[in-house]
């Protein structure tokens, strides 16, 4: 996911690109933010990290207010737990933006990871985006992807995630046997674009596939409904890494 985000930022001039951090990651903080906390020392570090994250969100909020005042279009690419946290801060601060008038867009991806307990549905997220950012629901989209997959599954307006045509997706049962369309199981895929590793990936995600989108009419396999973690799957990935990117910048 991070690779795709990095490539996407090259589209805009550097004067129009804004990042919460350009700091180098440290494995110590990544470990803590992934939930691996051992002893009082790590707990104290976590408290510092949480305060830093709050400062970072306030910094972002001030930037958004400035862009909104100027009527400038904004493309935000973030993680769902980060966006949800920001909107809760906006609620506390009484901040309501009108960024829909500039046709701004918000894209989330990376999943909720260890924040599954606060997870809300895509429709609820879209409703909150409209309330706090003034952005119409069709201009908020979620994507599904991972470092091992050379492509992203982007939501259509009906909230079905469309898998790139070169990816061969499947869902597997508990014995790792393929299931039919419409059945929920462990998501796996074949990726012919992989050239530095075998492109046969079994993930820790639970999903349901449909042969085509029943709403938008576009061709190709789609993911129907929410994607969740399989029981016992580790909470890891770019979503957890992103939290450290936020943290290091705001010390």
JSON list of C-alpha atoms in Angstrom, two decimals:
[
{"chain": "A", "resi": 1, "resn": "UNK", "atom": "CA", "xyz": [0.00, 0.00, 0.00]},
{"chain": "A", "resi": 2, "resn": "UNK", "atom": "CA", "xyz": [2.77, 2.41, 0.92]},
{"chain": "A", "resi": 3, "resn": "UNK", "atom": "CA", "xyz": [4.43, 1.89, -2.45]},
{"chain": "A", "resi": 4, "resn": "UNK", "atom": "CA", "xyz": [1.25, 2.86, -4.30]},
{"chain": "A", "resi": 5, "resn": "UNK", "atom": "CA", "xyz": [0.76, 5.91, -2.11]},
{"chain": "A", "resi": 6, "resn": "UNK", "atom": "CA", "xyz": [4.36, 6.98, -2.72]},
{"chain": "A", "resi": 7, "resn": "UNK", "atom": "CA", "xyz": [3.92, 6.69, -6.48]},
{"chain": "A", "resi": 8, "resn": "UNK", "atom": "CA", "xyz": [0.65, 8.59, -6.35]},
{"chain": "A", "resi": 9, "resn": "UNK", "atom": "CA", "xyz": [2.19, 11.55, -4.55]},
{"chain": "A", "resi": 10, "resn": "UNK", "atom": "CA", "xyz": [4.54, 12.13, -7.49]},
{"chain": "A", "resi": 11, "resn": "UNK", "atom": "CA", "xyz": [1.58, 13.33, -9.56]},
{"chain": "A", "resi": 12, "resn": "UNK", "atom": "CA", "xyz": [1.41, 16.65, -7.72]},
{"chain": "A", "resi": 13, "resn": "UNK", "atom": "CA", "xyz": [4.06, 19.34, -7.45]},
{"chain": "A", "resi": 14, "resn": "UNK", "atom": "CA", "xyz": [5.95, 19.20, -4.14]},
{"chain": "A", "resi": 15, "resn": "UNK", "atom": "CA", "xyz": [4.41, 22.53, -3.10]},
{"chain": "A", "resi": 16, "resn": "UNK", "atom": "CA", "xyz": [1.02, 20.84, -3.08]},
{"chain": "A", "resi": 17, "resn": "UNK", "atom": "CA", "xyz": [2.05, 17.68, -1.24]},
{"chain": "A", "resi": 18, "resn": "UNK", "atom": "CA", "xyz": [1.68, 17.56, 2.52]},
{"chain": "A", "resi": 19, "resn": "UNK", "atom": "CA", "xyz": [2.91, 14.77, 4.78]},
{"chain": "A", "resi": 20, "resn": "UNK", "atom": "CA", "xyz": [2.52, 14.30, 8.50]},
{"chain": "A", "resi": 21, "resn": "UNK", "atom": "CA", "xyz": [6.08, 13.05, 8.74]},
{"chain": "A", "resi": 22, "resn": "UNK", "atom": "CA", "xyz": [9.28, 12.48, 6.82]},
{"chain": "A", "resi": 23, "resn": "UNK", "atom": "CA", "xyz": [10.99, 10.81, 9.78]},
{"chain": "A", "resi": 24, "resn": "UNK", "atom": "CA", "xyz": [12.70, 7.43, 9.60]},
{"chain": "A", "resi": 25, "resn": "UNK", "atom": "CA", "xyz": [10.92, 4.54, 11.30]},
{"chain": "A", "resi": 26, "resn": "UNK", "atom": "CA", "xyz": [12.35, 2.84, 14.38]},
{"chain": "A", "resi": 27, "resn": "UNK", "atom": "CA", "xyz": [11.48, -0.78, 15.04]},
{"chain": "A", "resi": 28, "resn": "UNK", "atom": "CA", "xyz": [11.05, -0.10, 18.75]},
{"chain": "A", "resi": 29, "resn": "UNK", "atom": "CA", "xyz": [8.10, 2.24, 18.25]},
{"chain": "A", "resi": 30, "resn": "UNK", "atom": "CA", "xyz": [6.63, 0.09, 15.47]},
{"chain": "A", "resi": 31, "resn": "UNK", "atom": "CA", "xyz": [6.60, -2.82, 17.90]},
{"chain": "A", "resi": 32, "resn": "UNK", "atom": "CA", "xyz": [4.82, -0.78, 20.57]},
{"chain": "A", "resi": 33, "resn": "UNK", "atom": "CA", "xyz": [2.24, 0.58, 18.16]},
{"chain": "A", "resi": 34, "resn": "UNK", "atom": "CA", "xyz": [1.57, -2.95, 16.92]},
{"chain": "A", "resi": 35, "resn": "UNK", "atom": "CA", "xyz": [0.49, -3.84, 20.45]},
{"chain": "A", "resi": 36, "resn": "UNK", "atom": "CA", "xyz": [3.68, -5.57, 21.61]},
{"chain": "A", "resi": 37, "resn": "UNK", "atom": "CA", "xyz": [4.07, -3.83, 24.96]},
{"chain": "A", "resi": 38, "resn": "UNK", "atom": "CA", "xyz": [6.37, -5.30, 27.59]},
{"chain": "A", "resi": 39, "resn": "UNK", "atom": "CA", "xyz": [6.72, -3.64, 30.96]},
{"chain": "A", "resi": 40, "resn": "UNK", "atom": "CA", "xyz": [6.32, -0.14, 32.34]},
{"chain": "A", "resi": 41, "resn": "UNK", "atom": "CA", "xyz": [8.92, 1.37, 30.01]},
{"chain": "A", "resi": 42, "resn": "UNK", "atom": "CA", "xyz": [6.94, 0.42, 26.92]},
{"chain": "A", "resi": 43, "resn": "UNK", "atom": "CA", "xyz": [3.71, 1.67, 28.52]},
{"chain": "A", "resi": 44, "resn": "UNK", "atom": "CA", "xyz": [5.32, 5.05, 29.15]},
{"chain": "A", "resi": 45, "resn": "UNK", "atom": "CA", "xyz": [6.53, 5.17, 25.55]},
{"chain": "A", "resi": 46, "resn": "UNK", "atom": "CA", "xyz": [3.01, 4.40, 24.37]},
{"chain": "A", "resi": 47, "resn": "UNK", "atom": "CA", "xyz": [1.66, 7.36, 26.35]},
{"chain": "A", "resi": 48, "resn": "UNK", "atom": "CA", "xyz": [4.20, 9.65, 24.68]},
{"chain": "A", "resi": 49, "resn": "UNK", "atom": "CA", "xyz": [3.31, 8.24, 21.26]},
{"chain": "A", "resi": 50, "resn": "UNK", "atom": "CA", "xyz": [-0.40, 8.78, 21.81]},
{"chain": "A", "resi": 51, "resn": "UNK", "atom": "CA", "xyz": [0.17, 12.41, 22.77]},
{"chain": "A", "resi": 52, "resn": "UNK", "atom": "CA", "xyz": [2.34, 12.90, 19.70]},
{"chain": "A", "resi": 53, "resn": "UNK", "atom": "CA", "xyz": [-0.36, 11.43, 17.49]},
{"chain": "A", "resi": 54, "resn": "UNK", "atom": "CA", "xyz": [-2.86, 13.89, 18.92]},
{"chain": "A", "resi": 55, "resn": "UNK", "atom": "CA", "xyz": [-0.55, 16.80, 18.12]},
{"chain": "A", "resi": 56, "resn": "UNK", "atom": "CA", "xyz": [-0.14, 15.48, 14.60]},
{"chain": "A", "resi": 57, "resn": "UNK", "atom": "CA", "xyz": [-3.88, 15.30, 14.06]},
{"chain": "A", "resi": 58, "resn": "UNK", "atom": "CA", "xyz": [-4.26, 18.89, 15.24]},
{"chain": "A", "resi": 59, "resn": "UNK", "atom": "CA", "xyz": [-1.54, 19.95, 12.81]},
{"chain": "A", "resi": 60, "resn": "UNK", "atom": "CA", "xyz": [-3.44, 18.23, 10.01]},
{"chain": "A", "resi": 61, "resn": "UNK", "atom": "CA", "xyz": [-6.70, 19.84, 11.06]},
{"chain": "A", "resi": 62, "resn": "UNK", "atom": "CA", "xyz": [-5.21, 23.34, 10.87]},
{"chain": "A", "resi": 63, "resn": "UNK", "atom": "CA", "xyz": [-3.96, 22.57, 7.35]},
{"chain": "A", "resi": 64, "resn": "UNK", "atom": "CA", "xyz": [-7.39, 21.33, 6.28]},
{"chain": "A", "resi": 65, "resn": "UNK", "atom": "CA", "xyz": [-9.04, 24.48, 7.62]},
{"chain": "A", "resi": 66, "resn": "UNK", "atom": "CA", "xyz": [-6.60, 26.58, 5.60]},
{"chain": "A", "resi": 67, "resn": "UNK", "atom": "CA", "xyz": [-7.27, 24.62, 2.40]},
{"chain": "A", "resi": 68, "resn": "UNK", "atom": "CA", "xyz": [-11.01, 24.84, 2.98]},
{"chain": "A", "resi": 69, "resn": "UNK", "atom": "CA", "xyz": [-10.83, 28.60, 3.50]},
{"chain": "A", "resi": 70, "resn": "UNK", "atom": "CA", "xyz": [-8.99, 28.99, 0.18]},
{"chain": "A", "resi": 71, "resn": "UNK", "atom": "CA", "xyz": [-11.42, 26.67, -1.59]},
{"chain": "A", "resi": 72, "resn": "UNK", "atom": "CA", "xyz": [-8.58, 24.45, -2.77]},
{"chain": "A", "resi": 73, "resn": "UNK", "atom": "CA", "xyz": [-9.18, 20.89, -3.88]},
{"chain": "A", "resi": 74, "resn": "UNK", "atom": "CA", "xyz": [-7.75, 18.26, -1.56]},
{"chain": "A", "resi": 75, "resn": "UNK", "atom": "CA", "xyz": [-6.93, 14.59, -2.02]},
{"chain": "A", "resi": 76, "resn": "UNK", "atom": "CA", "xyz": [-6.42, 12.82, 1.28]},
{"chain": "A", "resi": 77, "resn": "UNK", "atom": "CA", "xyz": [-4.98, 9.29, 1.37]},
{"chain": "A", "resi": 78, "resn": "UNK", "atom": "CA", "xyz": [-5.04, 7.84, 4.84]},
{"chain": "A", "resi": 79, "resn": "UNK", "atom": "CA", "xyz": [-5.93, 4.85, 7.00]},
{"chain": "A", "resi": 80, "resn": "UNK", "atom": "CA", "xyz": [-9.48, 4.35, 8.30]},
{"chain": "A", "resi": 81, "resn": "UNK", "atom": "CA", "xyz": [-8.57, 4.42, 11.98]},
{"chain": "A", "resi": 82, "resn": "UNK", "atom": "CA", "xyz": [-6.62, 7.63, 11.42]},
{"chain": "A", "resi": 83, "resn": "UNK", "atom": "CA", "xyz": [-9.51, 9.28, 9.57]},
{"chain": "A", "resi": 84, "resn": "UNK", "atom": "CA", "xyz": [-11.98, 8.14, 12.22]},
{"chain": "A", "resi": 85, "resn": "UNK", "atom": "CA", "xyz": [-9.77, 9.57, 14.96]},
{"chain": "A", "resi": 86, "resn": "UNK", "atom": "CA", "xyz": [-9.47, 12.86, 13.08]},
{"chain": "A", "resi": 87, "resn": "UNK", "atom": "CA", "xyz": [-13.24, 13.18, 12.69]},
{"chain": "A", "resi": 88, "resn": "UNK", "atom": "CA", "xyz": [-13.71, 12.55, 16.41]},
{"chain": "A", "resi": 89, "resn": "UNK", "atom": "CA", "xyz": [-11.29, 15.39, 17.09]},
{"chain": "A", "resi": 90, "resn": "UNK", "atom": "CA", "xyz": [-13.23, 17.58, 14.64]},
{"chain": "A", "resi": 91, "resn": "UNK", "atom": "CA", "xyz": [-16.37, 16.77, 16.64]},
{"chain": "A", "resi": 92, "resn": "UNK", "atom": "CA", "xyz": [-14.64, 17.76, 19.90]},
{"chain": "A", "resi": 93, "resn": "UNK", "atom": "CA", "xyz": [-13.29, 20.98, 18.36]},
{"chain": "A", "resi": 94, "resn": "UNK", "atom": "CA", "xyz": [-16.57, 21.85, 16.63]},
{"chain": "A", "resi": 95, "resn": "UNK", "atom": "CA", "xyz": [-14.92, 21.89, 13.20]},
{"chain": "A", "resi": 96, "resn": "UNK", "atom": "CA", "xyz": [-17.13, 21.33, 10.14]},
{"chain": "A", "resi": 97, "resn": "UNK", "atom": "CA", "xyz": [-15.58, 21.86, 6.72]},
{"chain": "A", "resi": 98, "resn": "UNK", "atom": "CA", "xyz": [-17.11, 22.42, 3.29]},
{"chain": "A", "resi": 99, "resn": "UNK", "atom": "CA", "xyz": [-14.54, 20.73, 1.07]},
{"chain": "A", "resi": 100, "resn": "UNK", "atom": "CA", "xyz": [-17.16, 19.25, -1.22]},
{"chain": "A", "resi": 101, "resn": "UNK", "atom": "CA", "xyz": [-17.42, 22.56, -3.06]},
{"chain": "A", "resi": 102, "resn": "UNK", "atom": "CA", "xyz": [-13.84, 22.08, -4.31]},
{"chain": "A", "resi": 103, "resn": "UNK", "atom": "CA", "xyz": [-14.61, 18.47, -5.35]},
{"chain": "A", "resi": 104, "resn": "UNK", "atom": "CA", "xyz": [-12.18, 17.11, -2.76]},
{"chain": "A", "resi": 105, "resn": "UNK", "atom": "CA", "xyz": [-11.63, 13.37, -2.38]},
{"chain": "A", "resi": 106, "resn": "UNK", "atom": "CA", "xyz": [-10.77, 11.12, 0.57]},
{"chain": "A", "resi": 107, "resn": "UNK", "atom": "CA", "xyz": [-9.38, 7.62, 0.06]},
{"chain": "A", "resi": 108, "resn": "UNK", "atom": "CA", "xyz": [-8.73, 5.16, 2.87]},
{"chain": "A", "resi": 109, "resn": "UNK", "atom": "CA", "xyz": [-6.92, 1.85, 2.85]},
{"chain": "A", "resi": 110, "resn": "UNK", "atom": "CA", "xyz": [-4.87, -0.48, 4.99]},
{"chain": "A", "resi": 111, "resn": "UNK", "atom": "CA", "xyz": [-7.62, -1.75, 7.29]},
{"chain": "A", "resi": 112, "resn": "UNK", "atom": "CA", "xyz": [-8.22, -1.19, 10.99]},
{"chain": "A", "resi": 113, "resn": "UNK", "atom": "CA", "xyz": [-5.58, -3.65, 12.29]},
{"chain": "A", "resi": 114, "resn": "UNK", "atom": "CA", "xyz": [-5.52, -3.64, 16.11]},
{"chain": "A", "resi": 115, "resn": "UNK", "atom": "CA", "xyz": [-8.29, -1.01, 16.09]},
{"chain": "A", "resi": 116, "resn": "UNK", "atom": "CA", "xyz": [-10.96, -3.57, 15.13]},
{"chain": "A", "resi": 117, "resn": "UNK", "atom": "CA", "xyz": [-12.81, -2.65, 18.33]},
{"chain": "A", "resi": 118, "resn": "UNK", "atom": "CA", "xyz": [-13.59, 0.85, 17.03]},
{"chain": "A", "resi": 119, "resn": "UNK", "atom": "CA", "xyz": [-14.33, -0.24, 13.45]},
{"chain": "A", "resi": 120, "resn": "UNK", "atom": "CA", "xyz": [-17.39, 1.22, 11.74]},
{"chain": "A", "resi": 121, "resn": "UNK", "atom": "CA", "xyz": [-19.00, 0.24, 8.45]},
{"chain": "A", "resi": 122, "resn": "UNK", "atom": "CA", "xyz": [-18.05, 1.88, 5.12]},
{"chain": "A", "resi": 123, "resn": "UNK", "atom": "CA", "xyz": [-21.49, 3.51, 4.92]},
{"chain": "A", "resi": 124, "resn": "UNK", "atom": "CA", "xyz": [-21.07, 4.97, 8.42]},
{"chain": "A", "resi": 125, "resn": "UNK", "atom": "CA", "xyz": [-17.63, 6.27, 7.48]},
{"chain": "A", "resi": 126, "resn": "UNK", "atom": "CA", "xyz": [-18.99, 7.87, 4.31]},
{"chain": "A", "resi": 127, "resn": "UNK", "atom": "CA", "xyz": [-21.75, 9.52, 6.33]},
{"chain": "A", "resi": 128, "resn": "UNK", "atom": "CA", "xyz": [-19.23, 10.95, 8.80]},
{"chain": "A", "resi": 129, "resn": "UNK", "atom": "CA", "xyz": [-17.04, 12.22, 5.94]},
{"chain": "A", "resi": 130, "resn": "UNK", "atom": "CA", "xyz": [-20.04, 14.08, 4.56]},
{"chain": "A", "resi": 131, "resn": "UNK", "atom": "CA", "xyz": [-20.88, 15.54, 7.96]},
{"chain": "A", "resi": 132, "resn": "UNK", "atom": "CA", "xyz": [-17.41, 16.76, 8.95]},
{"chain": "A", "resi": 133, "resn": "UNK", "atom": "CA", "xyz": [-15.71, 17.41, 5.61]},
{"chain": "A", "resi": 134, "resn": "UNK", "atom": "CA", "xyz": [-18.75, 18.34, 3.53]},
{"chain": "A", "resi": 135, "resn": "UNK", "atom": "CA", "xyz": [-17.60, 15.80, 0.94]},
{"chain": "A", "resi": 136, "resn": "UNK", "atom": "CA", "xyz": [-20.31, 13.83, -0.83]},
{"chain": "A", "resi": 137, "resn": "UNK", "atom": "CA", "xyz": [-20.36, 10.11, -0.12]},
{"chain": "A", "resi": 138, "resn": "UNK", "atom": "CA", "xyz": [-19.37, 9.17, -3.68]},
{"chain": "A", "resi": 139, "resn": "UNK", "atom": "CA", "xyz": [-16.12, 11.13, -3.22]},
{"chain": "A", "resi": 140, "resn": "UNK", "atom": "CA", "xyz": [-15.10, 8.93, -0.32]},
{"chain": "A", "resi": 141, "resn": "UNK", "atom": "CA", "xyz": [-13.70, 5.54, -1.38]},
{"chain": "A", "resi": 142, "resn": "UNK", "atom": "CA", "xyz": [-11.88, 2.73, 0.39]},
{"chain": "A", "resi": 143, "resn": "UNK", "atom": "CA", "xyz": [-9.25, 0.54, -1.26]},
{"chain": "A", "resi": 144, "resn": "UNK", "atom": "CA", "xyz": [-7.95, -2.92, -0.46]},
{"chain": "A", "resi": 145, "resn": "UNK", "atom": "CA", "xyz": [-4.40, -3.98, -1.14]},
{"chain": "A", "resi": 146, "resn": "UNK", "atom": "CA", "xyz": [-1.12, -5.12, 0.34]},
{"chain": "A", "resi": 147, "resn": "UNK", "atom": "CA", "xyz": [2.59, -5.01, -0.37]},
{"chain": "A", "resi": 148, "resn": "UNK", "atom": "CA", "xyz": [2.45, -8.45, -1.99]},
{"chain": "A", "resi": 149, "resn": "UNK", "atom": "CA", "xyz": [-0.29, -7.51, -4.46]},
{"chain": "A", "resi": 150, "resn": "UNK", "atom": "CA", "xyz": [0.62, -5.45, -7.52]},
{"chain": "A", "resi": 151, "resn": "UNK", "atom": "CA", "xyz": [-2.60, -3.53, -7.67]},
{"chain": "A", "resi": 152, "resn": "UNK", "atom": "CA", "xyz": [-5.37, -2.08, -5.53]},
{"chain": "A", "resi": 153, "resn": "UNK", "atom": "CA", "xyz": [-9.04, -3.06, -5.30]},
{"chain": "A", "resi": 154, "resn": "UNK", "atom": "CA", "xyz": [-10.89, 0.28, -5.43]},
{"chain": "A", "resi": 155, "resn": "UNK", "atom": "CA", "xyz": [-14.47, 0.69, -4.24]},
{"chain": "A", "resi": 156, "resn": "UNK", "atom": "CA", "xyz": [-17.11, 1.66, -6.73]},
{"chain": "A", "resi": 157, "resn": "UNK", "atom": "CA", "xyz": [-19.94, 3.99, -5.78]},
{"chain": "A", "resi": 158, "resn": "UNK", "atom": "CA", "xyz": [-21.93, 0.99, -4.49]},
{"chain": "A", "resi": 159, "resn": "UNK", "atom": "CA", "xyz": [-19.10, 0.02, -2.05]},
{"chain": "A", "resi": 160, "resn": "UNK", "atom": "CA", "xyz": [-17.99, -3.13, -3.87]},
{"chain": "A", "resi": 161, "resn": "UNK", "atom": "CA", "xyz": [-14.21, -3.44, -4.17]},
{"chain": "A", "resi": 162, "resn": "UNK", "atom": "CA", "xyz": [-13.15, -4.19, -7.75]},
{"chain": "A", "resi": 163, "resn": "UNK", "atom": "CA", "xyz": [-10.11, -6.44, -8.07]},
{"chain": "A", "resi": 164, "resn": "UNK", "atom": "CA", "xyz": [-7.65, -5.55, -10.88]},
{"chain": "A", "resi": 165, "resn": "UNK", "atom": "CA", "xyz": [-8.16, -7.82, -13.93]},
{"chain": "A", "resi": 166, "resn": "UNK", "atom": "CA", "xyz": [-4.63, -9.27, -13.82]},
{"chain": "A", "resi": 167, "resn": "UNK", "atom": "CA", "xyz": [-5.14, -10.58, -10.27]},
{"chain": "A", "resi": 168, "resn": "UNK", "atom": "CA", "xyz": [-6.73, -14.03, -9.94]},
{"chain": "A", "resi": 169, "resn": "UNK", "atom": "CA", "xyz": [-8.57, -14.00, -6.59]},
{"chain": "A", "resi": 170, "resn": "UNK", "atom": "CA", "xyz": [-10.08, -16.83, -4.57]},
{"chain": "A", "resi": 171, "resn": "UNK", "atom": "CA", "xyz": [-11.36, -17.60, -1.09]},
{"chain": "A", "resi": 172, "resn": "UNK", "atom": "CA", "xyz": [-10.32, -20.75, 0.76]},
{"chain": "A", "resi": 173, "resn": "UNK", "atom": "CA", "xyz": [-11.96, -22.84, 3.44]},
{"chain": "A", "resi": 174, "resn": "UNK", "atom": "CA", "xyz": [-10.28, -24.03, 6.64]},
{"chain": "A", "resi": 175, "resn": "UNK", "atom": "CA", "xyz": [-8.61, -26.84, 4.67]},
{"chain": "A", "resi": 176, "resn": "UNK", "atom": "CA", "xyz": [-7.33, -24.34, 2.08]},
{"chain": "A", "resi": 177, "resn": "UNK", "atom": "CA", "xyz": [-9.71, -25.62, -0.57]},
{"chain": "A", "resi": 178, "resn": "UNK", "atom": "CA", "xyz": [-11.30, -23.07, -2.96]},
{"chain": "A", "resi": 179, "resn": "UNK", "atom": "CA", "xyz": [-14.84, -21.92, -2.17]},
{"chain": "A", "resi": 180, "resn": "UNK", "atom": "CA", "xyz": [-17.56, -20.80, -4.58]},
{"chain": "A", "resi": 181, "resn": "UNK", "atom": "CA", "xyz": [-18.53, -17.20, -5.29]},
{"chain": "A", "resi": 182, "resn": "UNK", "atom": "CA", "xyz": [-20.70, -15.85, -2.50]},
{"chain": "A", "resi": 183, "resn": "UNK", "atom": "CA", "xyz": [-19.03, -17.93, 0.21]},
{"chain": "A", "resi": 184, "resn": "UNK", "atom": "CA", "xyz": [-16.85, -16.34, 2.89]},
{"chain": "A", "resi": 185, "resn": "UNK", "atom": "CA", "xyz": [-13.36, -17.59, 3.58]},
{"chain": "A", "resi": 186, "resn": "UNK", "atom": "CA", "xyz": [-9.66, -16.77, 3.65]},
{"chain": "A", "resi": 187, "resn": "UNK", "atom": "CA", "xyz": [-8.69, -14.45, 0.80]},
{"chain": "A", "resi": 188, "resn": "UNK", "atom": "CA", "xyz": [-5.91, -15.62, -1.52]},
{"chain": "A", "resi": 189, "resn": "UNK", "atom": "CA", "xyz": [-4.74, -14.62, -4.97]},
{"chain": "A", "resi": 190, "resn": "UNK", "atom": "CA", "xyz": [-2.36, -15.30, -7.84]},
{"chain": "A", "resi": 191, "resn": "UNK", "atom": "CA", "xyz": [-0.41, -12.30, -9.11]},
{"chain": "A", "resi": 192, "resn": "UNK", "atom": "CA", "xyz": [1.40, -12.75, -12.45]},
{"chain": "A", "resi": 193, "resn": "UNK", "atom": "CA", "xyz": [2.97, -9.28, -12.12]},
{"chain": "A", "resi": 194, "resn": "UNK", "atom": "CA", "xyz": [5.20, -10.43, -9.25]},
{"chain": "A", "resi": 195, "resn": "UNK", "atom": "CA", "xyz": [8.76, -11.00, -10.47]},
{"chain": "A", "resi": 196, "resn": "UNK", "atom": "CA", "xyz": [10.91, -10.99, -7.33]},
{"chain": "A", "resi": 197, "resn": "UNK", "atom": "CA", "xyz": [8.87, -13.52, -5.33]},
{"chain": "A", "resi": 198, "resn": "UNK", "atom": "CA", "xyz": [6.31, -16.25, -6.04]},
{"chain": "A", "resi": 199, "resn": "UNK", "atom": "CA", "xyz": [3.01, -14.49, -6.68]},
{"chain": "A", "resi": 200, "resn": "UNK", "atom": "CA", "xyz": [0.86, -17.05, -4.89]},
{"chain": "A", "resi": 201, "resn": "UNK", "atom": "CA", "xyz": [-0.39, -15.37, -1.73]},
{"chain": "A", "resi": 202, "resn": "UNK", "atom": "CA", "xyz": [-2.63, -16.61, 1.09]},
{"chain": "A", "resi": 203, "resn": "UNK", "atom": "CA", "xyz": [-3.62, -13.72, 3.33]},
{"chain": "A", "resi": 204, "resn": "UNK", "atom": "CA", "xyz": [-4.91, -13.45, 6.89]},
{"chain": "A", "resi": 205, "resn": "UNK", "atom": "CA", "xyz": [-8.06, -11.68, 5.68]},
{"chain": "A", "resi": 206, "resn": "UNK", "atom": "CA", "xyz": [-11.60, -13.00, 5.55]},
{"chain": "A", "resi": 207, "resn": "UNK", "atom": "CA", "xyz": [-13.63, -11.96, 2.51]},
{"chain": "A", "resi": 208, "resn": "UNK", "atom": "CA", "xyz": [-16.44, -12.91, 0.15]},
{"chain": "A", "resi": 209, "resn": "UNK", "atom": "CA", "xyz": [-16.15, -12.70, -3.65]},
{"chain": "A", "resi": 210, "resn": "UNK", "atom": "CA", "xyz": [-18.76, -12.12, -6.34]},
{"chain": "A", "resi": 211, "resn": "UNK", "atom": "CA", "xyz": [-18.19, -12.88, -10.02]},
{"chain": "A", "resi": 212, "resn": "UNK", "atom": "CA", "xyz": [-19.26, -9.35, -10.95]},
{"chain": "A", "resi": 213, "resn": "UNK", "atom": "CA", "xyz": [-20.63, -6.22, -9.32]},
{"chain": "A", "resi": 214, "resn": "UNK", "atom": "CA", "xyz": [-24.42, -6.40, -8.94]},
{"chain": "A", "resi": 215, "resn": "UNK", "atom": "CA", "xyz": [-24.76, -2.62, -8.86]},
{"chain": "A", "resi": 216, "resn": "UNK", "atom": "CA", "xyz": [-22.39, -0.61, -11.05]},
{"chain": "A", "resi": 217, "resn": "UNK", "atom": "CA", "xyz": [-22.25, -2.96, -14.05]},
{"chain": "A", "resi": 218, "resn": "UNK", "atom": "CA", "xyz": [-18.48, -2.92, -14.39]},
{"chain": "A", "resi": 219, "resn": "UNK", "atom": "CA", "xyz": [-16.93, -6.25, -15.29]},
{"chain": "A", "resi": 220, "resn": "UNK", "atom": "CA", "xyz": [-14.63, -8.29, -13.07]},
{"chain": "A", "resi": 221, "resn": "UNK", "atom": "CA", "xyz": [-14.57, -10.00, -9.69]},
{"chain": "A", "resi": 222, "resn": "UNK", "atom": "CA", "xyz": [-15.46, -7.89, -6.66]},
{"chain": "A", "resi": 223, "resn": "UNK", "atom": "CA", "xyz": [-15.16, -8.20, -2.90]},
{"chain": "A", "resi": 224, "resn": "UNK", "atom": "CA", "xyz": [-18.61, -8.06, -1.33]},
{"chain": "A", "resi": 225, "resn": "UNK", "atom": "CA", "xyz": [-19.02, -6.60, 2.13]},
{"chain": "A", "resi": 226, "resn": "UNK", "atom": "CA", "xyz": [-16.46, -5.91, 4.81]},
{"chain": "A", "resi": 227, "resn": "UNK", "atom": "CA", "xyz": [-13.02, -7.48, 4.97]},
{"chain": "A", "resi": 228, "resn": "UNK", "atom": "CA", "xyz": [-12.09, -8.75, 8.42]},
{"chain": "A", "resi": 229, "resn": "UNK", "atom": "CA", "xyz": [-9.13, -10.57, 9.92]},
{"chain": "A", "resi": 230, "resn": "UNK", "atom": "CA", "xyz": [-9.15, -14.33, 10.26]},
{"chain": "A", "resi": 231, "resn": "UNK", "atom": "CA", "xyz": [-9.14, -15.55, 13.84]},
{"chain": "A", "resi": 232, "resn": "UNK", "atom": "CA", "xyz": [-5.57, -15.77, 15.10]},
{"chain": "A", "resi": 233, "resn": "UNK", "atom": "CA", "xyz": [-4.13, -13.64, 12.28]},
{"chain": "A", "resi": 234, "resn": "UNK", "atom": "CA", "xyz": [-1.43, -11.19, 13.36]},
{"chain": "A", "resi": 235, "resn": "UNK", "atom": "CA", "xyz": [-2.22, -7.47, 13.45]},
{"chain": "A", "resi": 236, "resn": "UNK", "atom": "CA", "xyz": [0.47, -6.28, 11.09]},
{"chain": "A", "resi": 237, "resn": "UNK", "atom": "CA", "xyz": [0.94, -4.44, 7.82]},
{"chain": "A", "resi": 238, "resn": "UNK", "atom": "CA", "xyz": [1.20, -0.94, 6.43]},
{"chain": "A", "resi": 239, "resn": "UNK", "atom": "CA", "xyz": [-1.60, 0.38, 8.65]},
{"chain": "A", "resi": 240, "resn": "UNK", "atom": "CA", "xyz": [0.51, -0.27, 11.72]},
{"chain": "A", "resi": 241, "resn": "UNK", "atom": "CA", "xyz": [3.60, 1.17, 10.05]},
{"chain": "A", "resi": 242, "resn": "UNK", "atom": "CA", "xyz": [1.72, 4.36, 9.23]},
{"chain": "A", "resi": 243, "resn": "UNK", "atom": "CA", "xyz": [1.06, 5.03, 12.88]},
{"chain": "A", "resi": 244, "resn": "UNK", "atom": "CA", "xyz": [4.79, 5.29, 13.48]},
{"chain": "A", "resi": 245, "resn": "UNK", "atom": "CA", "xyz": [5.16, 7.66, 10.52]},
{"chain": "A", "resi": 246, "resn": "UNK", "atom": "CA", "xyz": [2.69, 9.91, 12.30]},
{"chain": "A", "resi": 247, "resn": "UNK", "atom": "CA", "xyz": [4.36, 9.54, 15.66]},
{"chain": "A", "resi": 248, "resn": "UNK", "atom": "CA", "xyz": [8.00, 10.26, 14.79]},
{"chain": "A", "resi": 249, "resn": "UNK", "atom": "CA", "xyz": [7.06, 13.52, 13.08]},
{"chain": "A", "resi": 250, "resn": "UNK", "atom": "CA", "xyz": [5.38, 15.09, 16.03]},
{"chain": "A", "resi": 251, "resn": "UNK", "atom": "CA", "xyz": [7.88, 14.66, 18.82]}
]
